[in-house]
Short mmCIF file of C-alpha atoms in Angstrom, two decimals:
data_model
loop_
_atom_site.label_atom_id
_atom_site.label_comp_id
_atom_site.label_asym_id
_atom_site.label_seq_id
_atom_site.Cartn_x
_atom_site.Cartn_y
_atom_site.Cartn_z
CA MET A 1 -10.15 -20.64 38.46
CA ARG A 2 -12.77 -18.51 40.16
CA LYS A 3 -14.98 -17.66 37.23
CA SER A 4 -18.03 -19.18 35.68
CA LEU A 5 -17.56 -21.30 32.59
CA ILE A 6 -20.80 -19.91 31.23
CA ALA A 7 -19.71 -16.31 31.74
CA THR A 8 -16.44 -17.17 30.05
CA ALA A 9 -18.31 -18.65 27.10
CA LEU A 10 -20.51 -15.59 26.82
CA LEU A 11 -17.53 -13.26 26.72
CA GLY A 12 -15.73 -15.49 24.25
CA ALA A 13 -18.75 -15.65 21.97
CA ILE A 14 -19.28 -11.91 21.97
CA TRP A 15 -15.68 -11.05 21.23
CA GLY A 16 -14.97 -13.91 18.88
CA ALA A 17 -11.67 -14.53 20.66
CA PRO A 18 -11.39 -17.76 22.66
CA LEU A 19 -8.53 -16.48 24.78
CA PHE A 20 -10.17 -13.18 25.62
CA ALA A 21 -12.08 -14.31 28.67
CA GLU A 22 -9.17 -16.37 29.94
CA THR A 23 -6.78 -13.45 29.77
CA LEU A 24 -9.25 -10.83 30.92
CA TYR A 25 -9.48 -12.28 34.42
CA SER A 26 -6.59 -13.36 36.57
CA GLU A 27 -6.51 -16.56 38.55
CA ALA A 28 -7.82 -14.64 41.53
CA GLY A 29 -10.80 -13.40 39.57
CA GLU A 30 -9.52 -9.82 39.36
CA MET A 31 -9.90 -7.63 36.29
CA ALA A 32 -6.85 -7.44 34.03
CA PRO A 33 -5.17 -4.05 33.56
CA ALA A 34 -6.73 -1.50 31.21
CA PRO A 35 -3.94 -1.77 28.56
CA LEU A 36 -5.26 -5.19 27.60
CA LEU A 37 -8.60 -3.68 26.61
CA ALA A 38 -6.82 -0.88 24.74
CA GLN A 39 -4.81 -3.49 22.84
CA ILE A 40 -8.00 -5.26 21.81
CA GLU A 41 -9.65 -2.02 20.70
CA GLN A 42 -6.64 -1.02 18.61
CA SER A 43 -6.59 -4.21 16.54
CA GLY A 44 -6.16 -3.06 12.97
CA PHE A 45 -5.34 -4.36 9.52
CA GLN A 46 -2.05 -6.15 10.14
CA GLY A 47 -1.77 -9.49 8.40
CA TRP A 48 -5.10 -9.65 6.55
CA LEU A 49 -5.65 -6.48 4.54
CA ALA A 50 -3.01 -7.09 1.84
CA PRO A 51 -4.19 -10.64 1.00
CA LEU A 52 -7.80 -9.49 0.99
CA MET A 53 -7.13 -6.55 -1.35
CA SER A 54 -5.19 -8.90 -3.62
CA LYS A 55 -8.28 -11.11 -3.88
CA VAL A 56 -10.53 -8.10 -4.46
CA ASN A 57 -8.32 -6.91 -7.33
CA GLN A 58 -8.91 -10.27 -9.03
CA LEU A 59 -12.70 -9.86 -9.04
CA PRO A 60 -14.32 -9.44 -12.49
CA GLU A 61 -15.81 -6.08 -11.48
CA ILE A 62 -12.37 -4.67 -10.71
CA GLN A 63 -10.84 -6.16 -13.85
CA ALA A 64 -13.59 -4.54 -15.95
CA GLN A 65 -12.92 -1.14 -14.37
CA GLN A 66 -9.20 -1.45 -15.03
CA ALA A 67 -9.96 -2.26 -18.68
CA LYS A 68 -12.10 0.89 -18.91
CA VAL A 69 -9.21 2.94 -17.57
CA ARG A 70 -6.88 1.53 -20.23
CA GLN A 71 -9.52 2.29 -22.84
CA ALA A 72 -9.75 5.91 -21.67
CA GLN A 73 -5.98 6.28 -21.94
CA LEU A 74 -6.10 5.01 -25.52
CA LEU A 75 -8.88 7.47 -26.34
CA VAL A 76 -6.71 10.34 -25.08
CA GLU A 77 -3.88 9.21 -27.34
CA ALA A 78 -6.32 8.87 -30.26
CA ALA A 79 -7.70 12.38 -29.71
CA ASP A 80 -4.19 13.86 -29.82
CA ARG A 81 -3.81 12.98 -33.48
CA PRO A 82 -4.20 15.36 -36.45
CA VAL A 83 -7.83 15.79 -37.47
CA TYR A 84 -7.37 15.95 -41.24
CA ASN A 85 -5.27 13.81 -43.51
CA PRO A 86 -4.01 15.18 -46.84
CA GLU A 87 -5.91 14.27 -49.98
CA LEU A 88 -4.32 13.15 -53.22
CA GLY A 89 -6.11 13.63 -56.51
CA VAL A 90 -5.16 12.34 -59.97
CA SER A 91 -7.07 13.09 -63.20
CA TYR A 92 -6.71 12.51 -66.94
CA GLN A 93 -8.55 14.20 -69.83
CA ASN A 94 -8.56 12.71 -73.34
CA ALA A 95 -8.81 15.71 -75.65
CA SER A 96 -6.93 17.13 -78.64
CA GLU A 97 -4.07 17.36 -76.21
CA ASP A 98 -3.99 14.86 -73.36
CA THR A 99 -4.10 16.50 -69.94
CA TYR A 100 -2.67 14.96 -66.79
CA THR A 101 -3.32 16.51 -63.37
CA LEU A 102 -1.85 15.70 -59.94
CA GLU A 103 -3.24 17.57 -56.90
CA VAL A 104 -2.49 17.45 -53.18
CA SER A 105 -4.85 19.23 -50.75
CA GLN A 106 -4.82 19.68 -46.98
CA THR A 107 -7.56 21.02 -44.75
CA LEU A 108 -6.23 23.16 -41.91
CA ASP A 109 -7.43 22.72 -38.33
CA TRP A 110 -8.15 26.42 -38.05
CA GLY A 111 -10.59 26.01 -35.16
CA ASP A 112 -8.20 23.84 -33.07
CA LYS A 113 -10.43 20.76 -33.21
CA ARG A 114 -7.45 18.62 -32.23
CA GLY A 115 -6.65 20.62 -29.10
CA ILE A 116 -10.27 20.72 -27.96
CA ALA A 117 -10.73 16.97 -28.64
CA THR A 118 -7.61 16.20 -26.63
CA ARG A 119 -8.80 18.24 -23.65
CA VAL A 120 -12.24 16.63 -23.85
CA ALA A 121 -10.69 13.14 -23.93
CA GLN A 122 -8.48 14.00 -20.97
CA LEU A 123 -11.47 15.25 -18.98
CA GLU A 124 -13.47 12.16 -19.91
CA ALA A 125 -10.58 10.01 -18.71
CA GLU A 126 -10.42 11.93 -15.42
CA ILE A 127 -14.19 11.55 -14.99
CA LEU A 128 -13.89 7.83 -15.65
CA LEU A 129 -11.06 7.53 -13.13
CA ALA A 130 -13.09 9.44 -10.53
CA ASP A 131 -16.13 7.26 -11.16
CA ASN A 132 -13.97 4.14 -10.92
CA ARG A 133 -12.48 5.28 -7.61
CA LEU A 134 -15.97 5.90 -6.29
CA ALA A 135 -17.25 2.54 -7.56
CA ARG A 136 -14.25 0.70 -6.11
CA SER A 137 -14.71 2.36 -2.72
CA GLN A 138 -18.40 1.46 -2.72
CA LEU A 139 -17.48 -2.10 -3.69
CA TYR A 140 -14.91 -2.30 -0.89
CA GLY A 141 -17.56 -1.04 1.53
CA GLU A 142 -19.99 -3.74 0.43
CA LEU A 143 -17.35 -6.48 0.56
CA LEU A 144 -16.03 -5.48 3.99
CA MET A 145 -19.56 -5.19 5.33
CA ALA A 146 -20.28 -8.70 4.04
CA LEU A 147 -17.18 -9.98 5.89
CA VAL A 148 -18.15 -8.05 9.03
CA GLU A 149 -21.65 -9.50 8.84
CA GLN A 150 -20.18 -12.98 8.44
CA ALA A 151 -18.00 -12.48 11.53
CA GLN A 152 -20.91 -11.00 13.49
CA GLN A 153 -23.24 -13.86 12.60
CA ALA A 154 -20.55 -16.40 13.46
CA LYS A 155 -20.20 -14.82 16.91
CA LEU A 156 -23.96 -14.77 17.34
CA LEU A 157 -24.21 -18.43 16.34
CA ALA A 158 -21.46 -19.38 18.79
CA PHE A 159 -23.17 -17.34 21.49
CA GLN A 160 -26.55 -18.96 20.90
CA GLY A 161 -24.90 -22.37 20.78
CA ARG A 162 -23.36 -21.86 24.20
CA LEU A 163 -26.66 -20.61 25.58
CA LEU A 164 -28.36 -23.72 24.20
CA GLU A 165 -25.78 -26.03 25.79
CA SER A 166 -26.14 -24.18 29.08
CA ALA A 167 -29.94 -24.52 28.93
CA LYS A 168 -29.62 -28.26 28.31
CA GLN A 169 -27.38 -28.60 31.36
CA GLN A 170 -29.81 -26.59 33.48
CA VAL A 171 -32.75 -28.76 32.38
CA ALA A 172 -30.78 -31.87 33.35
CA ILE A 173 -30.12 -30.33 36.78
CA ALA A 174 -33.79 -29.37 37.07
CA LYS A 175 -34.86 -32.95 36.46
CA GLN A 176 -32.54 -34.11 39.23
CA GLN A 177 -33.99 -31.50 41.56
CA LEU A 178 -37.52 -32.58 40.62
CA GLU A 179 -36.71 -36.15 41.60
CA ALA A 180 -35.23 -34.85 44.85
CA GLY A 181 -38.37 -32.83 45.52
CA ALA A 182 -36.55 -29.51 45.42
CA LEU A 183 -38.33 -28.36 42.27
CA SER A 184 -41.94 -28.47 41.09
CA GLN A 185 -43.19 -29.89 37.81
CA ALA A 186 -44.30 -26.41 36.70
CA GLU A 187 -40.78 -25.04 37.23
CA LEU A 188 -39.31 -27.91 35.21
CA GLN A 189 -41.72 -27.09 32.41
CA LEU A 190 -40.56 -23.47 32.51
CA MET A 191 -36.99 -24.68 32.14
CA GLN A 192 -38.00 -26.88 29.20
CA LEU A 193 -39.85 -23.98 27.54
CA ASP A 194 -36.73 -21.87 27.96
CA LEU A 195 -34.70 -24.66 26.34
CA ALA A 196 -37.14 -24.74 23.41
CA SER A 197 -36.85 -20.97 23.04
CA LYS A 198 -33.06 -21.14 22.99
CA ALA A 199 -33.19 -23.97 20.44
CA ALA A 200 -35.33 -21.75 18.20
CA ASP A 201 -32.94 -18.81 18.69
CA HIS A 202 -30.02 -21.07 17.80
CA ALA A 203 -31.79 -22.24 14.64
CA SER A 204 -32.46 -18.64 13.61
CA ALA A 205 -28.84 -17.69 14.27
CA GLU A 206 -27.73 -20.69 12.21
CA GLN A 207 -29.86 -19.56 9.25
CA ALA A 208 -28.56 -16.00 9.54
CA SER A 209 -24.98 -17.29 9.61
CA LEU A 210 -25.61 -19.42 6.52
CA ALA A 211 -27.06 -16.37 4.73
CA ALA A 212 -23.97 -14.32 5.65
CA ASP A 213 -21.71 -17.13 4.39
CA ALA A 214 -23.70 -17.27 1.15
CA SER A 215 -23.26 -13.52 0.68
CA VAL A 216 -19.47 -13.83 1.02
CA LEU A 217 -19.41 -16.91 -1.18
CA SER A 218 -21.36 -15.18 -3.95
CA ARG A 219 -18.91 -12.26 -3.95
CA PHE A 220 -15.58 -14.05 -3.58
CA GLY A 221 -16.28 -17.64 -4.57
CA GLU A 222 -14.91 -18.87 -1.23
CA LEU A 223 -15.79 -18.71 2.44
CA GLU A 224 -12.48 -18.67 4.28
CA LEU A 225 -10.99 -15.24 3.67
CA PRO A 226 -8.25 -13.29 5.48
CA PHE A 227 -10.16 -10.96 7.75
CA ALA A 228 -10.10 -9.63 11.30
CA GLU A 229 -12.37 -7.09 12.93
CA PHE A 230 -11.01 -3.53 13.02
CA ILE A 231 -13.47 -1.76 15.28
CA GLY A 232 -10.63 0.15 16.94
CA ALA A 233 -9.82 1.86 13.64
CA LEU A 234 -13.29 3.35 13.18
CA SER A 235 -13.14 7.12 13.59
CA VAL A 236 -14.59 10.30 12.13
CA ASP A 237 -11.01 11.55 11.73
CA THR A 238 -10.56 9.20 8.76
CA SER A 239 -12.97 11.30 6.69
CA GLN A 240 -12.04 14.41 4.70
CA GLU A 241 -14.23 17.46 4.26
CA VAL A 242 -16.90 17.63 1.58
CA GLY A 243 -15.56 19.54 -1.43
CA PRO A 244 -14.42 19.17 -5.04
CA ASP A 245 -11.50 16.99 -3.90
CA LEU A 246 -13.83 14.44 -2.30
CA PRO A 247 -13.79 11.38 -4.59
CA ALA A 248 -17.59 11.24 -4.67
CA LEU A 249 -17.68 14.85 -5.94
CA ALA A 250 -14.64 14.79 -8.21
CA GLY A 251 -16.55 13.34 -11.15
CA ALA A 252 -19.41 15.82 -10.82
CA TYR A 253 -16.96 18.73 -10.57
CA GLN A 254 -15.18 17.56 -13.70
CA GLN A 255 -18.55 17.32 -15.44
CA VAL A 256 -18.91 21.06 -14.86
CA MET A 257 -15.51 21.57 -16.45
CA MET A 258 -16.60 19.35 -19.32
CA ALA A 259 -19.77 21.40 -19.83
CA LYS A 260 -17.71 24.59 -19.99
CA LEU A 261 -15.45 22.96 -22.51
CA ALA A 262 -18.43 21.73 -24.54
CA SER A 263 -19.21 25.22 -25.85
CA GLN A 264 -15.61 25.48 -27.08
CA GLN A 265 -15.95 22.06 -28.66
CA VAL A 266 -19.12 23.08 -30.52
CA ALA A 267 -17.36 26.22 -31.76
CA ALA A 268 -14.39 24.16 -32.92
CA ASP A 269 -16.52 21.46 -34.57
CA THR A 270 -18.60 24.00 -36.45
CA ASN A 271 -15.69 26.21 -37.40
CA ALA A 272 -15.18 26.71 -41.14
CA ASP A 273 -11.77 25.17 -41.69
CA PRO A 274 -10.06 26.27 -44.95
CA SER A 275 -8.31 23.92 -47.32
CA ILE A 276 -5.22 24.63 -49.41
CA SER A 277 -4.14 22.69 -52.45
CA LEU A 278 -1.13 22.37 -54.72
CA SER A 279 -1.55 21.00 -58.22
CA ALA A 280 0.67 20.09 -61.14
CA GLU A 281 -0.81 19.77 -64.62
CA ARG A 282 0.60 18.75 -68.00
CA GLU A 283 -1.41 19.69 -71.04
CA GLY A 284 0.23 18.55 -74.23
CA GLU A 285 3.77 19.82 -74.08
CA GLU A 286 2.95 22.51 -71.50
CA ASN A 287 3.48 22.13 -67.71
CA LYS A 288 1.32 24.09 -65.25
CA LEU A 289 1.49 24.63 -61.46
CA GLY A 290 -1.46 25.76 -59.37
CA VAL A 291 -2.23 26.80 -55.79
CA GLY A 292 -5.78 26.79 -54.46
CA LEU A 293 -7.62 27.91 -51.34
CA SER A 294 -11.19 27.00 -50.38
CA ILE A 295 -13.18 28.33 -47.40
CA PRO A 296 -16.63 26.98 -46.43
CA ILE A 297 -19.23 29.74 -46.19
CA GLN A 298 -21.65 29.25 -43.29
CA ILE A 299 -24.67 30.95 -44.78
CA ARG A 300 -27.42 28.35 -44.53
CA ASN A 301 -26.43 27.19 -41.03
CA ASP A 302 -24.42 29.21 -38.55
CA TYR A 303 -24.92 26.65 -35.71
CA ARG A 304 -26.25 29.31 -33.35
CA GLU A 305 -28.70 26.95 -31.61
CA ALA A 306 -26.05 24.27 -31.04
CA LYS A 307 -23.80 26.83 -29.37
CA ALA A 308 -26.66 28.09 -27.18
CA ALA A 309 -27.56 24.53 -26.13
CA ALA A 310 -23.94 23.89 -25.12
CA GLY A 311 -24.04 27.06 -23.01
CA THR A 312 -27.12 25.90 -21.08
CA GLN A 313 -25.40 22.58 -20.31
CA VAL A 314 -23.04 24.45 -17.98
CA ALA A 315 -25.93 25.54 -15.75
CA ILE A 316 -27.31 21.98 -15.71
CA ALA A 317 -23.94 20.51 -14.70
CA GLU A 318 -23.46 23.12 -11.98
CA GLN A 319 -26.88 22.38 -10.48
CA ASP A 320 -26.19 18.64 -10.58
CA TYR A 321 -22.92 19.23 -8.74
CA LEU A 322 -24.58 21.42 -6.11
CA ALA A 323 -27.33 18.84 -5.58
CA ARG A 324 -24.80 16.05 -5.08
CA GLU A 325 -22.71 18.25 -2.80
CA ARG A 326 -25.77 19.02 -0.68
CA ARG A 327 -26.63 15.31 -0.32
CA LEU A 328 -23.08 14.42 0.64
CA THR A 329 -22.88 17.33 3.09
CA GLN A 330 -26.00 16.07 4.86
CA ALA A 331 -24.63 12.52 4.88
CA ALA A 332 -21.32 13.79 6.30
CA LYS A 333 -23.13 15.69 9.07
CA LEU A 334 -25.10 12.56 9.95
CA PHE A 335 -21.89 10.50 9.99
CA HIS A 336 -20.03 12.97 12.23
CA LEU A 337 -23.03 13.10 14.53
CA SER A 338 -23.93 9.41 14.74
CA LEU A 339 -20.55 7.66 14.85
CA PRO A 340 -19.22 9.39 18.02
CA ARG A 341 -22.51 8.68 19.77
CA LEU A 342 -22.39 5.02 18.77
CA GLN A 343 -18.78 4.82 19.99
CA GLN A 344 -19.74 6.39 23.32
CA ARG A 345 -22.62 3.93 23.79
CA TYR A 346 -20.33 1.09 22.83
CA ARG A 347 -17.68 2.14 25.38
CA GLU A 348 -20.37 2.44 28.05
CA TRP A 349 -21.64 -1.01 27.19
CA ARG A 350 -18.13 -2.50 27.37
CA GLU A 351 -17.49 -0.95 30.76
CA LEU A 352 -20.79 -2.19 32.17
CA VAL A 353 -20.49 -5.70 30.75
CA LEU A 354 -16.84 -6.23 31.58
CA THR A 355 -17.23 -4.93 35.14
CA SER A 356 -20.69 -6.29 35.94
CA GLY A 357 -21.35 -9.12 33.50
CA ALA A 358 -18.67 -11.56 34.60
CA GLY A 359 -19.83 -13.77 37.45
CA VAL A 360 -23.51 -12.88 37.13
CA GLN A 361 -24.38 -16.19 35.48
CA ASP A 362 -22.49 -18.10 38.16
CA ALA A 363 -24.24 -16.18 40.93
CA LEU A 364 -27.65 -16.74 39.37
CA SER A 365 -27.04 -20.47 39.05
CA GLN A 366 -25.88 -20.77 42.65
CA GLN A 367 -28.86 -18.82 43.99
CA TRP A 368 -31.28 -20.88 41.92
CA ARG A 369 -29.80 -24.18 43.05
CA ALA A 370 -29.91 -23.00 46.65
CA GLY A 371 -33.55 -21.98 46.27
CA ASP A 372 -32.86 -18.31 47.02
CA ILE A 373 -34.57 -17.21 43.80
CA SER A 374 -37.45 -18.73 41.89
CA THR A 375 -37.07 -20.43 38.54
CA SER A 376 -38.92 -17.61 36.78
CA ASP A 377 -36.57 -15.02 38.32
CA TYR A 378 -33.60 -17.15 37.35
CA LEU A 379 -34.76 -17.39 33.74
CA GLN A 380 -35.50 -13.67 33.65
CA GLY A 381 -31.99 -12.94 34.87
CA GLN A 382 -30.57 -15.19 32.17
CA ARG A 383 -32.56 -13.39 29.50
CA GLN A 384 -31.34 -10.01 30.75
CA LEU A 385 -27.76 -11.22 30.69
CA ALA A 386 -28.13 -12.59 27.16
CA ASN A 387 -29.85 -9.42 25.96
CA SER A 388 -26.99 -7.29 27.28
CA TYR A 389 -24.49 -9.18 25.16
CA LEU A 390 -26.77 -9.15 22.12
CA ALA A 391 -27.13 -5.38 22.52
CA GLY A 392 -23.35 -5.03 22.39
CA LEU A 393 -23.19 -7.17 19.28
CA SER A 394 -25.82 -4.94 17.67
CA LEU A 395 -23.77 -1.85 18.58
CA GLU A 396 -20.71 -3.36 16.94
CA GLY A 397 -22.66 -3.97 13.73
CA ALA A 398 -24.08 -0.43 13.77
CA LEU A 399 -20.58 1.04 14.20
CA TYR A 400 -19.19 -0.88 11.24
CA ARG A 401 -22.21 -0.08 9.08
CA SER A 402 -22.09 3.65 9.81
CA TRP A 403 -18.37 3.91 9.05
CA LEU A 404 -18.32 1.67 5.98
CA ASP A 405 -21.44 3.25 4.48
CA TRP A 406 -19.99 6.74 4.65
CA MET A 407 -16.43 5.86 3.63
CA GLY A 408 -17.73 3.85 0.68
CA GLN A 409 -20.42 6.33 -0.33
CA SER A 410 -17.97 9.25 -0.26
CA GLY A 411 -15.35 7.31 -2.25
CA GLN A 412 -12.65 7.49 0.44
CA LEU A 413 -12.47 3.86 1.48
CA GLU A 414 -10.02 2.51 -1.09
CA ASN A 415 -7.55 5.37 -0.53
CA TYR A 416 -7.82 4.84 3.23
CA LEU A 417 -7.11 1.12 2.90
CA GLN A 418 -4.14 1.82 0.63
CA ARG A 419 -2.72 4.16 3.26
CA GLN A 420 -3.09 1.43 5.87
CA LEU A 421 -1.09 -0.92 3.68
CA GLY A 422 1.78 1.55 3.53
CA ARG A 423 1.53 2.50 7.20
CA GLU A 424 1.48 -1.00 8.64
CA GLY A 425 3.82 -2.50 6.06
CA VAL A 426 1.53 -5.40 5.42
#
């Protein structure tokens, strides 16, 4: 096959797909049709997303959030219970004529404490659900970024490993050329220094890969997880507009509703609820029936300050919502500005590397062996070739980070992943 093994290794390391380089070029060395590249770019979530989300749902953080949701539902049910229970009173007086009294009293929820408490509990449950959705999306963003980083570092380690093996082979060739008198001692030393540099780069990549593995291990308790890169799915079209329906703003918006309800709650809690009573009394041989009514008189404390404080809480909640909305609006603008530019640079890089990168290493090696270029020029060309692939790897990481940061920060990531499950039938 008319292609360099080194160039093939470089492409395979960058893309993390051993068959990529072999299928990209035909036996005659021609570029494969464009649909192959489109197929690679469109790789999505098929086959790995459902098992991964199943593992995520088993994490203690997720289990704790689900328990909080169940707790909120129980609190709503508890709030929708009557506020006052009836009271039963029994008394006996030992006098000239024994007196027995039986009394039943009931305080009336005149201020609708039950209704207000139920609405408050429902709002608190909605706020908790919104906060949980946001927290889960942020957690998914962190977990997926850890898996992306693991995959990226694995590709980088494989890439540096192939560069190291190539450098070892070139040093062996250089020694043969030195013995044949076709190479000077100084040029051999340059080759050996280049080998040492690549060994150091490989060691650094190995440490970075171990750190990425440790990050995944600390989160999931295992290293081998179902995951495949989904760079073709990254798009600004996956994001919704900033507004009250945005998961990251839903909780803050409901806090405003809660603050408005708080003044009603204070009014209900401080309302003077009357009590009615029914009594039966037997004094000697005489039976008596009685009906009573009691109403608290709010003379010493009319709760004016508490009601005023609840009113100011509305303004505080509204300003908090506006501040959060402003931050998210700026973050959304940055996302919609940066992601398309990163995608454009990434496409440009792919076109340049796939059309110009293949065969460069082979040509450099042939020219160096033939003595057409110096050893320093050869090494410089190698470094430029390696840097071009490393630049593409950096662009991939920046694309994932930009998309995952925004989708997680805005609370949209979990809903998006759930839609992918239904769409792809995984």
